[in-house]
PDB file of C-alpha atoms in Angstrom:
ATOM      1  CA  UNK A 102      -8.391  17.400  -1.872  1.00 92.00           C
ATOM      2  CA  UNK A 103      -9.945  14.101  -2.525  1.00 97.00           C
ATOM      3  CA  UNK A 104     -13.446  13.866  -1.034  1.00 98.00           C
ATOM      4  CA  UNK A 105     -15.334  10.493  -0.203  1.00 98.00           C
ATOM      5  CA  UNK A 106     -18.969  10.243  -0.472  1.00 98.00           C
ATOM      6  CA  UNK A 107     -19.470   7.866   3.059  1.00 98.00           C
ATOM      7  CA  UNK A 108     -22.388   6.437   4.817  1.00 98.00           C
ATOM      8  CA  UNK A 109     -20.701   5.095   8.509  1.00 96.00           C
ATOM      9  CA  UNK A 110     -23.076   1.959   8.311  1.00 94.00           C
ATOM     10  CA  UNK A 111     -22.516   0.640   5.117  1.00 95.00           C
ATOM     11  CA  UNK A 112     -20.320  -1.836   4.058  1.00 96.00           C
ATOM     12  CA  UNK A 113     -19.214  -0.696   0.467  1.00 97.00           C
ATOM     13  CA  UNK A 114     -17.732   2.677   1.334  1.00 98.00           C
ATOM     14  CA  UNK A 115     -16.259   0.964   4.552  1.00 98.00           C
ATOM     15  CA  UNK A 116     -14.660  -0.989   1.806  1.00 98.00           C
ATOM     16  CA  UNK A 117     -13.127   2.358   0.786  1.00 98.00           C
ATOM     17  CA  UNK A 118     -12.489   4.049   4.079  1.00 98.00           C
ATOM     18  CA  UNK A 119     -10.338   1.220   4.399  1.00 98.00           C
ATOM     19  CA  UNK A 120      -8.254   1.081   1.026  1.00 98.00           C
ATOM     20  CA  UNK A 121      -7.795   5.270   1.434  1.00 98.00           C
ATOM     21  CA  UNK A 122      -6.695   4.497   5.465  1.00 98.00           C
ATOM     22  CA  UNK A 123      -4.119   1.379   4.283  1.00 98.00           C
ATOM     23  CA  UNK A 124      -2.576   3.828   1.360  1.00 98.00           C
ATOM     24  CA  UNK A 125      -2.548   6.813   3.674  1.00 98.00           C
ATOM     25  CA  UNK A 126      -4.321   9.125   1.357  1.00 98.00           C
ATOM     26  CA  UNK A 127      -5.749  12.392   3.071  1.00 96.00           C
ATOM     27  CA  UNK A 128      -9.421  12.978   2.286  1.00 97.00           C
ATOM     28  CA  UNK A 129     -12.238  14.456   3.124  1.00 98.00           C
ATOM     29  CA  UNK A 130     -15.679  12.686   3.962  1.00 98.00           C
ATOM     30  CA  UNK A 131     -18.901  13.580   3.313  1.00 98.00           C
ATOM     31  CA  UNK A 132     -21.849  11.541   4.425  1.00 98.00           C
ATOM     32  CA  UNK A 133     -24.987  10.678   2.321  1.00 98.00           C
ATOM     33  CA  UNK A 134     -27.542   9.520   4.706  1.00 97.00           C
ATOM     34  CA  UNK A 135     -28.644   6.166   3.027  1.00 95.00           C
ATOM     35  CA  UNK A 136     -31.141   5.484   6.071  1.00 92.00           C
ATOM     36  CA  UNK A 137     -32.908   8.784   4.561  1.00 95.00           C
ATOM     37  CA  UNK A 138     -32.548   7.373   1.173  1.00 94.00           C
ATOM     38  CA  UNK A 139     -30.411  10.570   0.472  1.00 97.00           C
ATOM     39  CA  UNK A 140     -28.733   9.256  -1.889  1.00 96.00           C
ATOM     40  CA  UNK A 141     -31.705   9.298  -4.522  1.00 95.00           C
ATOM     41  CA  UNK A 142     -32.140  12.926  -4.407  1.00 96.00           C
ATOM     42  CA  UNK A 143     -31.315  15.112  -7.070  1.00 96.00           C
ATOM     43  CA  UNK A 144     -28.657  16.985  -5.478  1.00 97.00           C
ATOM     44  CA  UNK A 145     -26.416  13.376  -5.362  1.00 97.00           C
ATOM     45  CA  UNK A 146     -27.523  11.828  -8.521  1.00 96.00           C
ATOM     46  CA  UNK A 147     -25.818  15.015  -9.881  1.00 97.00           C
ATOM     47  CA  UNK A 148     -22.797  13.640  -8.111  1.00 97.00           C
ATOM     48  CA  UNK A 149     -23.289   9.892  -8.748  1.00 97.00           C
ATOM     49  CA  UNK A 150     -26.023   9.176 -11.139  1.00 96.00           C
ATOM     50  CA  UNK A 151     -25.727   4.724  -9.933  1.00 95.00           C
ATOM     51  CA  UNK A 152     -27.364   6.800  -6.659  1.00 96.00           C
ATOM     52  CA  UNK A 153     -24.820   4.742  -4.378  1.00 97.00           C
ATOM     53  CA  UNK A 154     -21.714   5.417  -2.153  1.00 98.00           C
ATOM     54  CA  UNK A 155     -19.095   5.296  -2.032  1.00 98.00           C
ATOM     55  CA  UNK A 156     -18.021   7.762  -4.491  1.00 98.00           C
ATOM     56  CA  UNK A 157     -14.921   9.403  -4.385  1.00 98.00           C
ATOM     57  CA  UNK A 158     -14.490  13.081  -6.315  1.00 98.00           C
ATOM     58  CA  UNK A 159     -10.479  13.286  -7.790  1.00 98.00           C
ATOM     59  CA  UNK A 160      -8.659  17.021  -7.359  1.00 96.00           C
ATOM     60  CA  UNK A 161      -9.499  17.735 -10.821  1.00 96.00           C
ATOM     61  CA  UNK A 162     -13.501  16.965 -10.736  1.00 96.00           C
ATOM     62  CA  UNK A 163     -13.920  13.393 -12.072  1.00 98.00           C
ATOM     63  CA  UNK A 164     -15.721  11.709  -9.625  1.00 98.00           C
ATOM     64  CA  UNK A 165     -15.136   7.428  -9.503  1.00 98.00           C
ATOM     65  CA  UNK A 166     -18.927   5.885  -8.681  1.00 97.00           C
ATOM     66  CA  UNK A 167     -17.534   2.096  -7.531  1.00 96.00           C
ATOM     67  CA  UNK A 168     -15.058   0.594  -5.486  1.00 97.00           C
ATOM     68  CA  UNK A 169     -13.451  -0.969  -8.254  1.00 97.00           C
ATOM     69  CA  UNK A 170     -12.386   2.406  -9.745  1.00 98.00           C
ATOM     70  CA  UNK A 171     -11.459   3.866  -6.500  1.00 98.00           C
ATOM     71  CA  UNK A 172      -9.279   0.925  -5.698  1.00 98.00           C
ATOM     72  CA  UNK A 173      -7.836   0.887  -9.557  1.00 98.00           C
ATOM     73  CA  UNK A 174      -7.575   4.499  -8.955  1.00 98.00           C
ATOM     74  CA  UNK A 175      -5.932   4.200  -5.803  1.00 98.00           C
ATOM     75  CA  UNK A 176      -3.537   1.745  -6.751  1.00 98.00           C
ATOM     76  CA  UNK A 177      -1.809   3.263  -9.634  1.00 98.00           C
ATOM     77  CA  UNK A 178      -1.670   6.473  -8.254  1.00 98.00           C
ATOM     78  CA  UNK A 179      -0.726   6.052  -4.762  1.00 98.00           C
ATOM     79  CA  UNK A 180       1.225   2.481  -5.430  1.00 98.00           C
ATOM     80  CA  UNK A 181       3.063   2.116  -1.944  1.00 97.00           C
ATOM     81  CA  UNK A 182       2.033  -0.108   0.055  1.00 98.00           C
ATOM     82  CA  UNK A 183       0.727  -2.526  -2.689  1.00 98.00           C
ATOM     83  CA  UNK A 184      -3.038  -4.102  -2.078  1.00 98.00           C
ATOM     84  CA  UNK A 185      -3.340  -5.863  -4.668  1.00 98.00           C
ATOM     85  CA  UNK A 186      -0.613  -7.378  -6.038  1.00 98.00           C
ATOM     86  CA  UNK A 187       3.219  -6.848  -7.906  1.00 97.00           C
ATOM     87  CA  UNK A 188       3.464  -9.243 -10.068  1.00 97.00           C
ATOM     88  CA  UNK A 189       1.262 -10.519 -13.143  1.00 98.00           C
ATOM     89  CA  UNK A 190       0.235 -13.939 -11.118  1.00 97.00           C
ATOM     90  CA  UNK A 191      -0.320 -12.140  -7.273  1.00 98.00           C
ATOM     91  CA  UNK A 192      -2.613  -9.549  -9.405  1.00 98.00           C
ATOM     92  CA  UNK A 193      -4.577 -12.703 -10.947  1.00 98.00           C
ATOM     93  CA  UNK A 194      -4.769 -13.788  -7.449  1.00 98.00           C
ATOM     94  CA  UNK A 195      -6.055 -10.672  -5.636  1.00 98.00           C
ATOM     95  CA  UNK A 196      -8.416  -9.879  -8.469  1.00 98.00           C
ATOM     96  CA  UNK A 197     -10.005 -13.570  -8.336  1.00 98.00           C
ATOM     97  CA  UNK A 198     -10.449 -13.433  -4.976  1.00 98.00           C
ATOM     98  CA  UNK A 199     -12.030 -10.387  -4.462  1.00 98.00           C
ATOM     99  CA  UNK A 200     -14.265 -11.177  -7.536  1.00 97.00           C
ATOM    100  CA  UNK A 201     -15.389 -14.762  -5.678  1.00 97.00           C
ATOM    101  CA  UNK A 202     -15.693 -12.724  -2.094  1.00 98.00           C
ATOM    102  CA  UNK A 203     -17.752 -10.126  -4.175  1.00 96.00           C
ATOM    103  CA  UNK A 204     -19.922 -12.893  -5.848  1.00 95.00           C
ATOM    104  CA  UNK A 205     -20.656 -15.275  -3.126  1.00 94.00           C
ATOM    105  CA  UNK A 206     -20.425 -12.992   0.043  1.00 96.00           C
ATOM    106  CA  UNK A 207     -21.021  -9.445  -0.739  1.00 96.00           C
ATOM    107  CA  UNK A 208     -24.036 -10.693  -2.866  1.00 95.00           C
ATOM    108  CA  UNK A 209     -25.183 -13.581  -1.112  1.00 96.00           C
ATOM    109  CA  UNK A 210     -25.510 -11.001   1.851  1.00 96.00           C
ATOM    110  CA  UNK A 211     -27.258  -8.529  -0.514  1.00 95.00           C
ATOM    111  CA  UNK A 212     -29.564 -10.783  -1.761  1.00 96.00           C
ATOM    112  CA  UNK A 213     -30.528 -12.176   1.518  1.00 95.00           C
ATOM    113  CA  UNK A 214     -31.198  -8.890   3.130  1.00 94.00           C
ATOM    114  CA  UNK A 215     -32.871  -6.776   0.745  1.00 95.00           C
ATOM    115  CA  UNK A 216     -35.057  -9.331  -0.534  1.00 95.00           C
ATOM    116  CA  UNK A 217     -36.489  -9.942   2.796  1.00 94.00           C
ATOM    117  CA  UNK A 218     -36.421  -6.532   4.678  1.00 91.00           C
ATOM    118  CA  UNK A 219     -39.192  -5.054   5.324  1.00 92.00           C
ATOM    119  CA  UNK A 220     -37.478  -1.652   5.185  1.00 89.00           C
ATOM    120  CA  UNK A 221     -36.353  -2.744   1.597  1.00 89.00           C
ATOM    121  CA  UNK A 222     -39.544  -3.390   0.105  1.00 91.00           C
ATOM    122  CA  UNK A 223     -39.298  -2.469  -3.745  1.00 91.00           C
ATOM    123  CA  UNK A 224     -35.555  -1.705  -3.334  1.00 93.00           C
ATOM    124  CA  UNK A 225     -34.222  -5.623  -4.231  1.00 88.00           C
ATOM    125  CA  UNK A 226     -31.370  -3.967  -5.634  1.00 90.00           C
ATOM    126  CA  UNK A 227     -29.304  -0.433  -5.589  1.00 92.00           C
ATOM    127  CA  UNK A 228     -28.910   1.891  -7.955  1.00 91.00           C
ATOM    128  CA  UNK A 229     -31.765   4.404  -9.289  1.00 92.00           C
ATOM    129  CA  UNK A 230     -34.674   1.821 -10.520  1.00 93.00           C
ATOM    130  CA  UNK A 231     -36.718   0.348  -7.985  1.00 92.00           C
ATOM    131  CA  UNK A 232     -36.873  -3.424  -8.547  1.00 94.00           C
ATOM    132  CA  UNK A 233     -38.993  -5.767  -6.167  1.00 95.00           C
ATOM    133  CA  UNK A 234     -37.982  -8.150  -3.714  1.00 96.00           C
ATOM    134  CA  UNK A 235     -38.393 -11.694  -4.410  1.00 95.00           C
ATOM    135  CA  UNK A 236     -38.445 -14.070  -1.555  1.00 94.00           C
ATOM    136  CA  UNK A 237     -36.815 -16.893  -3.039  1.00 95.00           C
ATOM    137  CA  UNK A 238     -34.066 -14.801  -3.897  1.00 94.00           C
ATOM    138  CA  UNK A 239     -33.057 -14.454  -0.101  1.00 95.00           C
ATOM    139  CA  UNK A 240     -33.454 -18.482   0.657  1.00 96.00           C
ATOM    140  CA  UNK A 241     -30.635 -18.393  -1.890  1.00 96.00           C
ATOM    141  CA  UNK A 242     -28.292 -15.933  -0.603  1.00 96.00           C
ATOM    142  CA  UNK A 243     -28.280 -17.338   2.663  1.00 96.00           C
ATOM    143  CA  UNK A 244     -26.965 -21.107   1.186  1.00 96.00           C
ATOM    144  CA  UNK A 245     -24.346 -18.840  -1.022  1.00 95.00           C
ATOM    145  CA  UNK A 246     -23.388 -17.289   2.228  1.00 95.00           C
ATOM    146  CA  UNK A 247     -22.491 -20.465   4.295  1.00 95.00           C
ATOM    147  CA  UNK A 248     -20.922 -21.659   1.489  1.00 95.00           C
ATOM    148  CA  UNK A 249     -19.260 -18.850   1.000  1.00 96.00           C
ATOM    149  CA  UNK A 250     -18.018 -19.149   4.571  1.00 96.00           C
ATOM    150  CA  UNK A 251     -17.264 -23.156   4.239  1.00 96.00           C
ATOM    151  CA  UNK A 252     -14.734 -22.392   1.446  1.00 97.00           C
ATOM    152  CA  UNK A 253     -12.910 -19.682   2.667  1.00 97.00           C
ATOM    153  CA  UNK A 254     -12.270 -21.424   5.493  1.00 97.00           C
ATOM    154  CA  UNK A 255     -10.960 -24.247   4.204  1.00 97.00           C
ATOM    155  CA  UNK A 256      -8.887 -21.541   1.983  1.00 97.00           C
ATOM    156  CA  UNK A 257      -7.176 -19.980   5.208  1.00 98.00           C
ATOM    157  CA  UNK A 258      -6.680 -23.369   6.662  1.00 97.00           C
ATOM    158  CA  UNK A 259      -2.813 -22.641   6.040  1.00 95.00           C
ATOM    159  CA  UNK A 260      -2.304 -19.319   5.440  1.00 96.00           C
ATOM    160  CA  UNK A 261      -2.229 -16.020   6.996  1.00 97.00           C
ATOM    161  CA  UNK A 262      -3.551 -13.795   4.573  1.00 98.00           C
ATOM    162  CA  UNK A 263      -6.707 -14.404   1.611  1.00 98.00           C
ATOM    163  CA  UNK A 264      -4.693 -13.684  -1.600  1.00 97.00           C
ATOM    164  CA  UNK A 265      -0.755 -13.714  -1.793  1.00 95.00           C
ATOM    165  CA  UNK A 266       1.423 -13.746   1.024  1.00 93.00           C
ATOM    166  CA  UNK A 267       0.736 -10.483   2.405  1.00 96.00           C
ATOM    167  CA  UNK A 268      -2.579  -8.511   3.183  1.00 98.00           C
ATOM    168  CA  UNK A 269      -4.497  -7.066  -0.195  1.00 98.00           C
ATOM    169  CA  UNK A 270      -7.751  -5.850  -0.609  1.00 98.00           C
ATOM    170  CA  UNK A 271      -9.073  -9.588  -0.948  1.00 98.00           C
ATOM    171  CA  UNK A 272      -8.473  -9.349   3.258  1.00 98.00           C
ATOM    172  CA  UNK A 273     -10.555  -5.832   3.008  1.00 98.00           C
ATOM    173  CA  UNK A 274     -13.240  -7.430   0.980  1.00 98.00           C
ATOM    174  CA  UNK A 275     -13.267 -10.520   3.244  1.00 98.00           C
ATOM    175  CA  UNK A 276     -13.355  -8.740   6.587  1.00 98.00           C
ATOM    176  CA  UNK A 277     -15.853  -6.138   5.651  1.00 97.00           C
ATOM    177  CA  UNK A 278     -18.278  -8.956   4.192  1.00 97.00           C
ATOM    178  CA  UNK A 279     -17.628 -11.339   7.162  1.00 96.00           C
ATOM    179  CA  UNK A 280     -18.689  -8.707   9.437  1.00 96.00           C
ATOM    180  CA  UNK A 281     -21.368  -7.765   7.003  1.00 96.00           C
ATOM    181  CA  UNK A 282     -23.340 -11.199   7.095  1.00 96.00           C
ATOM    182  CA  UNK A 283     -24.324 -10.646  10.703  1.00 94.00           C
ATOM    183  CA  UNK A 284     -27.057  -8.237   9.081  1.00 95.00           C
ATOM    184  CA  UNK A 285     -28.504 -11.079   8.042  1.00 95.00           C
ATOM    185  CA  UNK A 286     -27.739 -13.142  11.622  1.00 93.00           C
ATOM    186  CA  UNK A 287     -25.328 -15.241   9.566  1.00 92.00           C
ATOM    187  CA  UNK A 288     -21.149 -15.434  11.175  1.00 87.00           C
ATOM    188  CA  UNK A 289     -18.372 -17.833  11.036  1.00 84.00           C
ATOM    189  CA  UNK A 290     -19.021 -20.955  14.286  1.00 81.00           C
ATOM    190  CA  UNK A 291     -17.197 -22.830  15.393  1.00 82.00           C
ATOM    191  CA  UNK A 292     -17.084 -24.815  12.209  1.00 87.00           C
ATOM    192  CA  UNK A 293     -15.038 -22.139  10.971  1.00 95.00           C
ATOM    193  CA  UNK A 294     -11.974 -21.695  12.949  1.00 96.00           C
ATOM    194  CA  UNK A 295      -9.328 -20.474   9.958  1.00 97.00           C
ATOM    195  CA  UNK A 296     -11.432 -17.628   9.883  1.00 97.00           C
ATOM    196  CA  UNK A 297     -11.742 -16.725  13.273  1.00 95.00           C
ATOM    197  CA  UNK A 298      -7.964 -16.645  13.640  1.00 96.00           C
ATOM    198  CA  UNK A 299      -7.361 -15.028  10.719  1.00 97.00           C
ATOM    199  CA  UNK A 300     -10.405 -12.296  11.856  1.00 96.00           C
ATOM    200  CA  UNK A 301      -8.578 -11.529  14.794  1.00 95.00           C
ATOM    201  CA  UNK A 302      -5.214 -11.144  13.362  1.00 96.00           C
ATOM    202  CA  UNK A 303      -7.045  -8.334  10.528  1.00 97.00           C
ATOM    203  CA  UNK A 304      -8.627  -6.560  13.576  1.00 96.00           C
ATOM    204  CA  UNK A 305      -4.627  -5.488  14.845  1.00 97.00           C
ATOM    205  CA  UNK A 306      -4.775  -3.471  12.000  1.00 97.00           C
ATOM    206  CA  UNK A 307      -6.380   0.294  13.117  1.00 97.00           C
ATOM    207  CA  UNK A 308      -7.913   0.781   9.256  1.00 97.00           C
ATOM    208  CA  UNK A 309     -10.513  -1.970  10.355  1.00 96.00           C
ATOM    209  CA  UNK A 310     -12.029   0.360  13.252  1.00 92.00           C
ATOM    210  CA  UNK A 311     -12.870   2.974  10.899  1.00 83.00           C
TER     211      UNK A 311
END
């Protein structure tokens, strides 16, 4: 059986959790305790030498180390429901999206937290190399972040769904960083009211309380 390598508090293998829950694949979960910095020790770098999660280990060994192979993965082997896209131009729009809610949002987030945490001191970035935090660096994420926030709200303004007309992983990628962001005490106001009404149509859906 497919196994995912998990950490409940993260938001990258939530990212996952979600895409396996929306396809219906069966899995099983084990969790690398990030808080413990588990996932530097030797026993899951043999796993995943990037040292982050999620990772998801195939039937026949190969084990995927991002989320875009597990959701390439996903989608051509487990194509029903479609997340992210049919045809040639709703792929080019899924894939943009997600790529602009990974650049300003996901990062913006990233850069904002773990270049000011305390708890993240020499650990600016993932992976196995310790890098240290700059300060300056989190000043910035924070003005991609409302930005990010300003134009995907005036994105939704008339629409229902991120990318296409129905939900793809750019509304995964857009929840997960959207409730991400209050990590770093940032959320959509009142200034934002597209995505509040969109946020609370995504949370019918019972993948988003995993």
């Amino acid at each position: 059986m497919i196994t995912l390598y998990d950490f409940p508090r993260a938001p990258s293998p939530r990212r996952a959790r979600v895409f396996l829950a929306e396809k219906g694949v069966a899995h099983e979960t084990v969790i690398v305790d990030l808080a413990t910095r588990e996932q530097l020790g030797e026993a899951f770098r043999a796993i995943n030498p990037q040292c982050t999660v999620p990772a998801l280990k195939l039937d026949d060994g190969t084990v995927l180390t991002d989320n875009a192979g597990i959701n390439a993965y996903l989608e051509a082997a487990f194509p029903d429901p479609p997340l992210m896209g049919t045809s040639p131009l709703e792929k080019a729009e899924v894939a943009s999206w997600n790529a602009r809610i990974e650049l300003d949002g996901f990062f913006g987030v990233a850069e904002a937290l773990r270049n000011s945490a305390p708890a993240m001191k020499d650990r600016a970035l993932t992976g196995p190399v310790n890098y240290p935090q700059i300060p300056e660096l989190a000043e910035r994420g924070l003005a991609r972040l409302h930005h990010f926030f300003a134009t995907l709200d005036a994105h939704l303004a008339d629409r229902d769904y991120v990318a296409t007309g129905r939900f793809t992983l750019a509304d995964i990628s857009a929840v997960i960083v959207t409730d991400f962001a209050r990590v770093v005490k940032v959320k959509p106001t009142e200034d934002h009211p597209n995505i509040a009404r969109w946020r609370e149509r995504m949370a019918e859906r019972p993948s988003f309380s995993l």
